[in-house]
mmCIF file of C-alpha atoms (C1' of nucleotides) in Angstrom:
data_model
loop_
_atom_site.group_PDB
_atom_site.id
_atom_site.type_symbol
_atom_site.label_atom_id
_atom_site.label_comp_id
_atom_site.label_asym_id
_atom_site.label_seq_id
_atom_site.Cartn_x
_atom_site.Cartn_y
_atom_site.Cartn_z
ATOM 1 C CA UNK A 1 90.846 178.658 96.356
ATOM 2 C CA UNK A 2 89.509 179.702 92.996
ATOM 3 C CA UNK A 3 90.019 177.490 90.015
ATOM 4 C CA UNK A 4 90.229 179.481 86.849
ATOM 5 C CA UNK A 5 88.858 177.510 83.947
ATOM 6 C CA UNK A 6 92.224 178.068 82.360
ATOM 7 C CA UNK A 7 93.811 175.547 84.743
ATOM 8 C CA UNK A 8 91.672 172.803 83.253
ATOM 9 C CA UNK A 9 92.668 171.024 80.074
ATOM 10 C CA UNK A 10 90.487 168.845 77.916
ATOM 11 C CA UNK A 11 90.922 165.071 77.841
ATOM 12 C CA UNK A 12 90.025 163.998 74.309
ATOM 13 C CA UNK A 13 88.236 160.752 73.514
ATOM 14 C CA UNK A 14 86.533 159.043 70.614
ATOM 15 C CA UNK A 15 83.004 157.714 71.129
ATOM 16 C CA UNK A 16 81.054 157.486 74.374
ATOM 17 C CA UNK A 17 82.247 158.119 77.889
ATOM 18 C CA UNK A 18 80.436 158.677 81.166
ATOM 19 C CA UNK A 19 82.772 159.459 84.045
ATOM 20 C CA UNK A 20 80.031 158.969 86.633
ATOM 21 C CA UNK A 21 78.832 155.613 85.245
ATOM 22 C CA UNK A 22 82.396 154.351 84.923
ATOM 23 C CA UNK A 23 83.189 155.222 88.544
ATOM 24 C CA UNK A 24 79.974 153.488 89.678
ATOM 25 C CA UNK A 25 80.400 150.389 87.540
ATOM 26 C CA UNK A 26 82.033 148.184 90.155
ATOM 27 C CA UNK A 27 85.619 148.349 88.982
ATOM 28 C CA UNK A 28 86.987 151.430 90.809
ATOM 29 C CA UNK A 29 85.928 152.066 94.384
ATOM 30 C CA UNK A 30 87.985 154.874 95.896
ATOM 31 C CA UNK A 31 87.187 158.078 93.965
ATOM 32 C CA UNK A 32 85.410 160.896 95.750
ATOM 33 C CA UNK A 33 82.951 163.457 94.462
ATOM 34 C CA UNK A 34 84.325 166.889 95.311
ATOM 35 C CA UNK A 35 83.873 170.501 94.330
ATOM 36 C CA UNK A 36 87.071 172.208 93.262
ATOM 37 C CA UNK A 37 87.025 175.925 92.640
ATOM 38 C CA UNK A 38 83.257 175.803 92.197
ATOM 39 C CA UNK A 39 83.385 172.947 89.702
ATOM 40 C CA UNK A 40 81.810 169.581 90.532
ATOM 41 C CA UNK A 41 83.963 166.598 89.725
ATOM 42 C CA UNK A 42 85.753 163.584 91.124
ATOM 43 C CA UNK A 43 89.180 163.157 92.633
ATOM 44 C CA UNK A 44 91.244 160.103 93.434
ATOM 45 C CA UNK A 45 94.747 158.715 93.372
ATOM 46 C CA UNK A 46 95.831 157.117 90.126
ATOM 47 C CA UNK A 47 98.004 154.219 91.152
ATOM 48 C CA UNK A 48 100.897 155.380 93.295
ATOM 49 C CA UNK A 49 100.706 158.856 91.853
ATOM 50 C CA UNK A 50 99.116 161.942 93.366
ATOM 51 C CA UNK A 51 95.370 162.519 93.142
ATOM 52 C CA UNK A 52 93.866 163.745 89.906
ATOM 53 C CA UNK A 53 90.773 165.942 89.560
ATOM 54 C CA UNK A 54 88.426 165.056 86.704
ATOM 55 C CA UNK A 55 85.202 166.720 85.657
ATOM 56 C CA UNK A 56 82.688 166.159 82.870
ATOM 57 C CA UNK A 57 80.303 168.902 81.813
ATOM 58 C CA UNK A 58 76.758 168.572 80.521
ATOM 59 C CA UNK A 59 77.914 168.345 76.919
ATOM 60 C CA UNK A 60 80.203 165.438 77.784
ATOM 61 C CA UNK A 61 83.527 167.263 77.613
ATOM 62 C CA UNK A 62 86.056 165.836 80.090
ATOM 63 C CA UNK A 63 88.592 168.108 81.741
ATOM 64 C CA UNK A 64 91.411 167.675 84.192
ATOM 65 C CA UNK A 65 94.248 169.742 85.594
ATOM 66 C CA UNK A 66 97.370 170.135 83.527
ATOM 67 C CA UNK A 67 99.542 168.135 83.191
ATOM 68 C CA UNK A 68 97.265 165.179 83.961
ATOM 69 C CA UNK A 69 95.454 164.814 80.625
ATOM 70 C CA UNK A 70 97.640 161.919 79.499
ATOM 71 C CA UNK A 71 97.513 159.808 82.633
ATOM 72 C CA UNK A 72 93.796 160.507 83.171
ATOM 73 C CA UNK A 73 93.047 159.485 79.587
ATOM 74 C CA UNK A 74 95.009 156.262 79.912
ATOM 75 C CA UNK A 75 93.522 155.440 83.333
ATOM 76 C CA UNK A 76 89.933 155.748 82.149
ATOM 77 C CA UNK A 77 90.571 154.004 78.836
ATOM 78 C CA UNK A 78 89.949 157.097 76.735
ATOM 79 C CA UNK A 79 92.858 156.296 74.439
ATOM 80 C CA UNK A 80 90.814 153.700 72.563
ATOM 81 C CA UNK A 81 87.528 154.320 70.786
ATOM 82 C CA UNK A 82 84.340 152.715 72.017
ATOM 83 C CA UNK A 83 83.561 151.762 68.411
ATOM 84 C CA UNK A 84 86.747 149.701 68.169
ATOM 85 C CA UNK A 85 85.787 147.899 71.370
ATOM 86 C CA UNK A 86 82.322 147.024 70.065
ATOM 87 C CA UNK A 87 83.599 145.987 66.648
ATOM 88 C CA UNK A 88 84.706 142.680 68.188
ATOM 89 C CA UNK A 89 81.309 141.909 69.759
ATOM 90 C CA UNK A 90 78.960 139.224 68.423
ATOM 91 C CA UNK A 91 76.851 140.661 65.605
ATOM 92 C CA UNK A 92 73.459 139.267 66.537
ATOM 93 C CA UNK A 93 73.036 139.744 70.248
ATOM 94 C CA UNK A 94 69.975 141.838 71.139
ATOM 95 C CA UNK A 95 70.613 141.547 74.892
ATOM 96 C CA UNK A 96 74.095 142.986 74.570
ATOM 97 C CA UNK A 97 72.810 145.680 72.220
ATOM 98 C CA UNK A 98 70.227 146.706 74.791
ATOM 99 C CA UNK A 99 72.826 146.758 77.566
ATOM 100 C CA UNK A 100 75.116 148.975 75.486
ATOM 101 C CA UNK A 101 72.266 151.351 74.721
ATOM 102 C CA UNK A 102 71.525 151.490 78.442
ATOM 103 C CA UNK A 103 75.044 152.432 79.586
ATOM 104 C CA UNK A 104 77.109 153.189 76.505
ATOM 105 C CA UNK A 105 79.467 155.508 78.394
ATOM 106 C CA UNK A 106 81.109 152.869 80.553
ATOM 107 C CA UNK A 107 84.791 152.245 79.937
ATOM 108 C CA UNK A 108 87.062 149.554 81.280
ATOM 109 C CA UNK A 109 89.708 151.475 83.193
ATOM 110 C CA UNK A 110 93.346 150.498 83.668
ATOM 111 C CA UNK A 111 94.289 150.120 87.297
ATOM 112 C CA UNK A 112 97.657 148.948 88.568
ATOM 113 C CA UNK A 113 97.501 145.171 88.913
ATOM 114 C CA UNK A 114 98.432 144.914 92.595
ATOM 115 C CA UNK A 115 95.881 147.512 93.676
ATOM 116 C CA UNK A 116 93.221 145.888 91.539
ATOM 117 C CA UNK A 117 93.960 142.333 92.680
ATOM 118 C CA UNK A 118 94.090 143.319 96.346
ATOM 119 C CA UNK A 119 90.837 145.254 96.156
ATOM 120 C CA UNK A 120 89.023 142.344 94.539
ATOM 121 C CA UNK A 121 90.421 139.921 97.121
ATOM 122 C CA UNK A 122 88.580 142.016 99.705
ATOM 123 C CA UNK A 123 85.414 142.111 97.571
ATOM 124 C CA UNK A 124 84.319 138.538 98.244
ATOM 125 C CA UNK A 125 80.651 138.433 99.307
ATOM 126 C CA UNK A 126 80.554 142.208 99.733
ATOM 127 C CA UNK A 127 78.514 144.988 98.207
ATOM 128 C CA UNK A 128 80.018 147.980 96.440
ATOM 129 C CA UNK A 129 79.606 150.285 99.449
ATOM 130 C CA UNK A 130 81.442 147.798 101.679
ATOM 131 C CA UNK A 131 84.248 147.293 99.209
ATOM 132 C CA UNK A 132 84.664 151.041 99.033
ATOM 133 C CA UNK A 133 84.696 151.373 102.825
ATOM 134 C CA UNK A 134 87.377 148.678 103.180
ATOM 135 C CA UNK A 135 89.483 150.225 100.422
ATOM 136 C CA UNK A 136 89.337 153.676 102.002
ATOM 137 C CA UNK A 137 90.226 152.332 105.456
ATOM 138 C CA UNK A 138 93.179 150.315 104.138
ATOM 139 C CA UNK A 139 94.364 153.307 102.151
ATOM 140 C CA UNK A 140 94.127 155.762 105.031
ATOM 141 C CA UNK A 141 95.914 153.431 107.455
ATOM 142 C CA UNK A 142 98.640 151.992 105.254
ATOM 143 C CA UNK A 143 98.820 154.007 102.040
ATOM 144 C CA UNK A 144 100.848 157.036 101.077
ATOM 145 C CA UNK A 145 99.020 160.227 101.973
ATOM 146 C CA UNK A 146 98.411 163.120 99.571
ATOM 147 C CA UNK A 147 96.588 166.401 99.975
ATOM 148 C CA UNK A 148 94.512 168.093 97.331
ATOM 149 C CA UNK A 149 91.969 170.911 97.537
ATOM 150 C CA UNK A 150 91.760 170.589 101.294
ATOM 151 C CA UNK A 151 91.001 166.858 101.181
ATOM 152 C CA UNK A 152 93.251 163.945 102.026
ATOM 153 C CA UNK A 153 93.738 161.166 99.508
ATOM 154 C CA UNK A 154 95.694 157.965 99.919
ATOM 155 C CA UNK A 155 97.363 155.707 97.425
ATOM 156 C CA UNK A 156 96.656 151.976 97.745
ATOM 157 C CA UNK A 157 99.112 150.417 100.217
ATOM 158 C CA UNK A 158 102.085 148.604 98.748
ATOM 159 C CA UNK A 159 102.376 144.818 99.187
ATOM 160 C CA UNK A 160 105.257 145.485 101.573
ATOM 161 C CA UNK A 161 103.121 147.766 103.740
ATOM 162 C CA UNK A 162 100.280 145.244 103.975
ATOM 163 C CA UNK A 163 102.671 142.351 104.591
ATOM 164 C CA UNK A 164 104.275 144.304 107.435
ATOM 165 C CA UNK A 165 100.915 145.343 108.861
ATOM 166 C CA UNK A 166 99.977 141.760 109.669
ATOM 167 C CA UNK A 167 96.706 139.884 109.410
ATOM 168 C CA UNK A 168 95.295 141.198 112.696
ATOM 169 C CA UNK A 169 95.705 144.833 111.667
ATOM 170 C CA UNK A 170 94.001 144.104 108.348
ATOM 171 C CA UNK A 171 91.162 142.411 110.186
ATOM 172 C CA UNK A 172 90.683 145.633 112.131
ATOM 173 C CA UNK A 173 89.914 147.335 108.829
ATOM 174 C CA UNK A 174 86.674 145.350 108.694
ATOM 175 C CA UNK A 175 87.919 142.665 106.335
ATOM 176 C CA UNK A 176 86.831 139.654 108.351
ATOM 177 C CA UNK A 177 88.064 136.375 106.904
ATOM 178 C CA UNK A 178 89.343 138.288 103.866
ATOM 179 C CA UNK A 179 92.203 139.639 106.010
ATOM 180 C CA UNK A 180 94.026 136.306 105.794
ATOM 181 C CA UNK A 181 93.795 136.219 102.003
ATOM 182 C CA UNK A 182 94.932 139.806 101.585
ATOM 183 C CA UNK A 183 97.838 139.339 103.964
ATOM 184 C CA UNK A 184 98.971 136.145 102.234
ATOM 185 C CA UNK A 185 98.742 137.876 98.851
ATOM 186 C CA UNK A 186 100.807 140.808 100.126
ATOM 187 C CA UNK A 187 103.423 138.350 101.406
ATOM 188 C CA UNK A 188 103.450 136.418 98.149
ATOM 189 C CA UNK A 189 104.013 139.566 96.100
ATOM 190 C CA UNK A 190 106.545 141.174 98.408
ATOM 191 C CA UNK A 191 108.630 138.000 98.702
ATOM 192 C CA UNK A 192 108.510 137.321 94.990
ATOM 193 C CA UNK A 193 106.567 134.063 95.348
ATOM 194 C CA UNK A 194 104.313 135.488 92.664
ATOM 195 C CA UNK A 195 105.545 137.888 89.982
ATOM 196 C CA UNK A 196 102.779 140.307 89.042
ATOM 197 C CA UNK A 197 104.892 141.872 86.308
ATOM 198 C CA UNK A 198 105.078 138.439 84.679
ATOM 199 C CA UNK A 199 101.321 137.990 85.050
ATOM 200 C CA UNK A 200 100.800 141.363 83.423
ATOM 201 C CA UNK A 201 103.105 140.473 80.541
ATOM 202 C CA UNK A 202 101.452 137.086 79.937
ATOM 203 C CA UNK A 203 99.341 137.297 76.773
ATOM 204 C CA UNK A 204 97.522 134.018 77.392
ATOM 205 C CA UNK A 205 94.435 134.530 79.538
ATOM 206 C CA UNK A 206 94.515 130.929 80.779
ATOM 207 C CA UNK A 207 98.163 131.092 81.821
ATOM 208 C CA UNK A 208 97.799 134.494 83.490
ATOM 209 C CA UNK A 209 94.720 133.260 85.358
ATOM 210 C CA UNK A 210 96.513 130.110 86.454
ATOM 211 C CA UNK A 211 99.209 132.167 88.164
ATOM 212 C CA UNK A 212 96.676 134.256 90.076
ATOM 213 C CA UNK A 213 94.648 131.184 91.081
ATOM 214 C CA UNK A 214 97.641 129.957 93.062
ATOM 215 C CA UNK A 215 96.911 132.697 95.603
ATOM 216 C CA UNK A 216 94.771 131.858 98.602
ATOM 217 C CA UNK A 217 91.389 133.570 98.336
ATOM 218 C CA UNK A 218 91.585 133.985 94.569
ATOM 219 C CA UNK A 219 89.146 131.971 92.468
ATOM 220 C CA UNK A 220 87.952 132.383 88.885
ATOM 221 C CA UNK A 221 85.847 135.446 89.567
ATOM 222 C CA UNK A 222 88.520 137.481 91.347
ATOM 223 C CA UNK A 223 91.273 136.364 88.973
ATOM 224 C CA UNK A 224 89.186 137.468 85.989
ATOM 225 C CA UNK A 225 88.393 140.829 87.600
ATOM 226 C CA UNK A 226 92.059 141.465 88.345
ATOM 227 C CA UNK A 227 93.064 140.599 84.770
ATOM 228 C CA UNK A 228 90.267 142.619 83.146
ATOM 229 C CA UNK A 229 90.593 145.781 85.230
ATOM 230 C CA UNK A 230 94.278 145.539 86.141
ATOM 231 C CA UNK A 231 96.082 143.876 83.251
ATOM 232 C CA UNK A 232 94.264 144.919 80.092
ATOM 233 C CA UNK A 233 92.893 141.403 79.521
ATOM 234 C CA UNK A 234 89.660 142.370 77.791
ATOM 235 C CA UNK A 235 89.100 138.696 77.024
ATOM 236 C CA UNK A 236 88.641 137.945 80.745
ATOM 237 C CA UNK A 237 84.944 137.502 81.600
ATOM 238 C CA UNK A 238 84.219 137.595 85.344
ATOM 239 C CA UNK A 239 80.995 135.792 86.268
ATOM 240 C CA UNK A 240 79.363 137.000 89.459
ATOM 241 C CA UNK A 241 75.785 136.535 90.616
ATOM 242 C CA UNK A 242 74.524 139.395 88.418
ATOM 243 C CA UNK A 243 76.141 138.093 85.247
ATOM 244 C CA UNK A 244 74.973 134.603 86.137
ATOM 245 C CA UNK A 245 71.422 135.960 86.409
ATOM 246 C CA UNK A 246 71.690 137.629 82.984
ATOM 247 C CA UNK A 247 73.113 134.532 81.325
ATOM 248 C CA UNK A 248 70.451 132.360 82.906
ATOM 249 C CA UNK A 249 67.386 134.587 82.460
ATOM 250 C CA UNK A 250 68.137 136.529 79.275
ATOM 251 C CA UNK A 251 70.446 134.159 77.415
ATOM 252 C CA UNK A 252 68.602 131.054 78.662
ATOM 253 C CA UNK A 253 71.818 129.293 79.607
ATOM 254 C CA UNK A 254 71.226 126.381 81.940
ATOM 255 C CA UNK A 255 74.847 125.387 82.574
ATOM 256 C CA UNK A 256 77.023 126.683 85.384
ATOM 257 C CA UNK A 257 80.621 126.993 86.445
ATOM 258 C CA UNK A 258 83.377 126.157 83.963
ATOM 259 C CA UNK A 259 80.898 125.315 81.191
ATOM 260 C CA UNK A 260 79.173 128.678 81.519
ATOM 261 C CA UNK A 261 82.565 130.408 81.630
ATOM 262 C CA UNK A 262 83.690 128.681 78.454
ATOM 263 C CA UNK A 263 80.438 129.483 76.641
ATOM 264 C CA UNK A 264 80.662 133.171 77.574
ATOM 265 C CA UNK A 265 84.286 133.539 76.520
ATOM 266 C CA UNK A 266 83.510 131.950 73.157
ATOM 267 C CA UNK A 267 80.255 133.818 72.570
ATOM 268 C CA UNK A 268 81.468 137.306 73.532
ATOM 269 C CA UNK A 269 84.928 136.910 72.032
ATOM 270 C CA UNK A 270 88.178 138.847 72.468
ATOM 271 C CA UNK A 271 86.441 141.804 74.146
ATOM 272 C CA UNK A 272 84.229 139.616 76.343
ATOM 273 C CA UNK A 273 85.215 141.474 79.496
ATOM 274 C CA UNK A 274 84.136 144.762 78.017
ATOM 275 C CA UNK A 275 80.783 143.223 77.142
ATOM 276 C CA UNK A 276 80.570 141.965 80.699
ATOM 277 C CA UNK A 277 80.895 145.540 81.992
ATOM 278 C CA UNK A 278 77.869 146.705 79.979
ATOM 279 C CA UNK A 279 75.862 143.618 80.939
ATOM 280 C CA UNK A 280 76.789 143.934 84.600
ATOM 281 C CA UNK A 281 75.720 147.550 84.895
ATOM 282 C CA UNK A 282 72.547 146.816 82.919
ATOM 283 C CA UNK A 283 71.695 143.849 85.147
ATOM 284 C CA UNK A 284 72.256 145.727 88.380
ATOM 285 C CA UNK A 285 70.000 148.584 87.333
ATOM 286 C CA UNK A 286 67.192 146.679 85.676
ATOM 287 C CA UNK A 287 66.904 143.088 86.950
ATOM 288 C "C1'" DA B 1 66.276 138.751 114.887
ATOM 289 C "C1'" DG B 2 67.164 137.073 110.838
ATOM 290 C "C1'" DT B 3 68.571 137.363 106.291
ATOM 291 C "C1'" DC B 4 71.457 138.532 102.730
ATOM 292 C "C1'" DA B 5 75.294 140.221 99.934
ATOM 293 C "C1'" DG B 6 79.112 141.386 93.245
ATOM 294 C "C1'" DG B 7 83.272 134.162 96.633
ATOM 295 C "C1'" DC B 8 86.416 130.942 98.230
ATOM 296 C "C1'" DA B 9 88.279 126.729 100.260
ATOM 297 C "C1'" DA B 10 87.658 122.524 102.468
ATOM 298 C "C1'" DC B 11 85.156 118.817 102.783
ATOM 299 C "C1'" DG B 12 81.731 115.098 101.824
ATOM 300 C "C1'" DC B 13 79.942 111.970 98.606
ATOM 301 C "C1'" DG C 1 82.868 116.087 89.218
ATOM 302 C "C1'" DC C 2 79.254 117.982 92.074
ATOM 303 C "C1'" DG C 3 76.831 119.696 95.975
ATOM 304 C "C1'" DT C 4 77.281 121.545 100.898
ATOM 305 C "C1'" DT C 5 79.121 124.337 104.549
ATOM 306 C "C1'" DG C 6 81.666 127.863 107.272
ATOM 307 C "C1'" DC C 7 83.446 132.233 107.082
ATOM 308 C "C1'" DC C 8 83.383 138.227 108.982
ATOM 309 C "C1'" DT C 9 80.772 142.260 108.508
ATOM 310 C "C1'" DG C 10 77.240 145.925 107.751
ATOM 311 C "C1'" DA C 11 72.667 147.168 105.908
ATOM 312 C "C1'" DC C 12 68.076 146.320 105.636
#
DNA sequence: AGTCAGGCAACGC
DNA sequence: GCGTTGCCTGAC
C-alpha cells in the first residue's frame, strides 16, 4: 500500500516539538512505531476515535493523514506555543533552564480523563515498559478494535467494559494488586459514584484532586498525573521518585510529602506540571 | 536468588 | 503526624 506524500497534511505548531520525546516522556504509553507507505512514524488511537498516523521529518515538520490535523494537533498540545508555556515559569531557575534545554520538544498531551486515570492507576510501582504492556493487553482484550495499515489498534476500554470484565479478568492482564483498584474505579465511573466530567470541569486543582482521591488506589501522585495529562490542569505537579530525587539533589529540598508538594506548586507556578515534564525527562536521562 | 521498580492503603506508634 | 509493611509482576 503506497502512501503518496499528498495524503499527508502538515500539523502546524509554534515553538518546539519532538514527537518521539513526547511519546517517550511517561505520559502516553500505547503508541506504536510503524512504517506506513515507506514513511516512518507512529500510530495509535486517540481516545475512542480511530488510530491516527503521525510522522515528523528531520527538519521537524509534523504530518498526519487528512483529516486528522486538528485532532492530532489538539492531542499533542500543538495548539499552544511552547513560549507561552514557559512564560509562566520562575525567572531564575538554572535547573529548570537546563532541563528545558535538554528536552525542549516535550509537550503535555491531552488524553481523555478516564483513559488517563485508569492507565495511571495501573502504573503504581511499575516501569514504563510494564505500564505499556498492561495498557496494550487491556486494550486488546476489552477495547474497541480498529485496523490501520495492516496493524490492529485498540481504543482504551470503557469503564463499563472493565466493570463488566471483573477483577479476576483484569488480574489476568498482569495487573496484580492493581486489578482491584482499576475494577473499583471502573465501577465508580460506570455507576456514577464519581463524575469525571465534573472533575474535568472543576477549575480548582485542590477540589478536582479531592474528588479523585476518593477512589481506591488513587493517591496524590496518580491524581496529579490524571489531572495534568487528562484534564488540562497544568498546575498539577506529580511527585514521583525521579522528581523527588531532582528536588532533593538539585534543588536541595530536605522536606517530603505535602510540604514538598506545596513548595513545588508555589515555586513552579501555574504551569508547574509542564515544568515537571521537562524535569522528569531530564532526571531519567541524566541522574 | 534476590532485588528493585515512575505508589497506595492499612496499620502501628 | 510520621514511619513501616504488604502487595503482584517482570527485568536484571
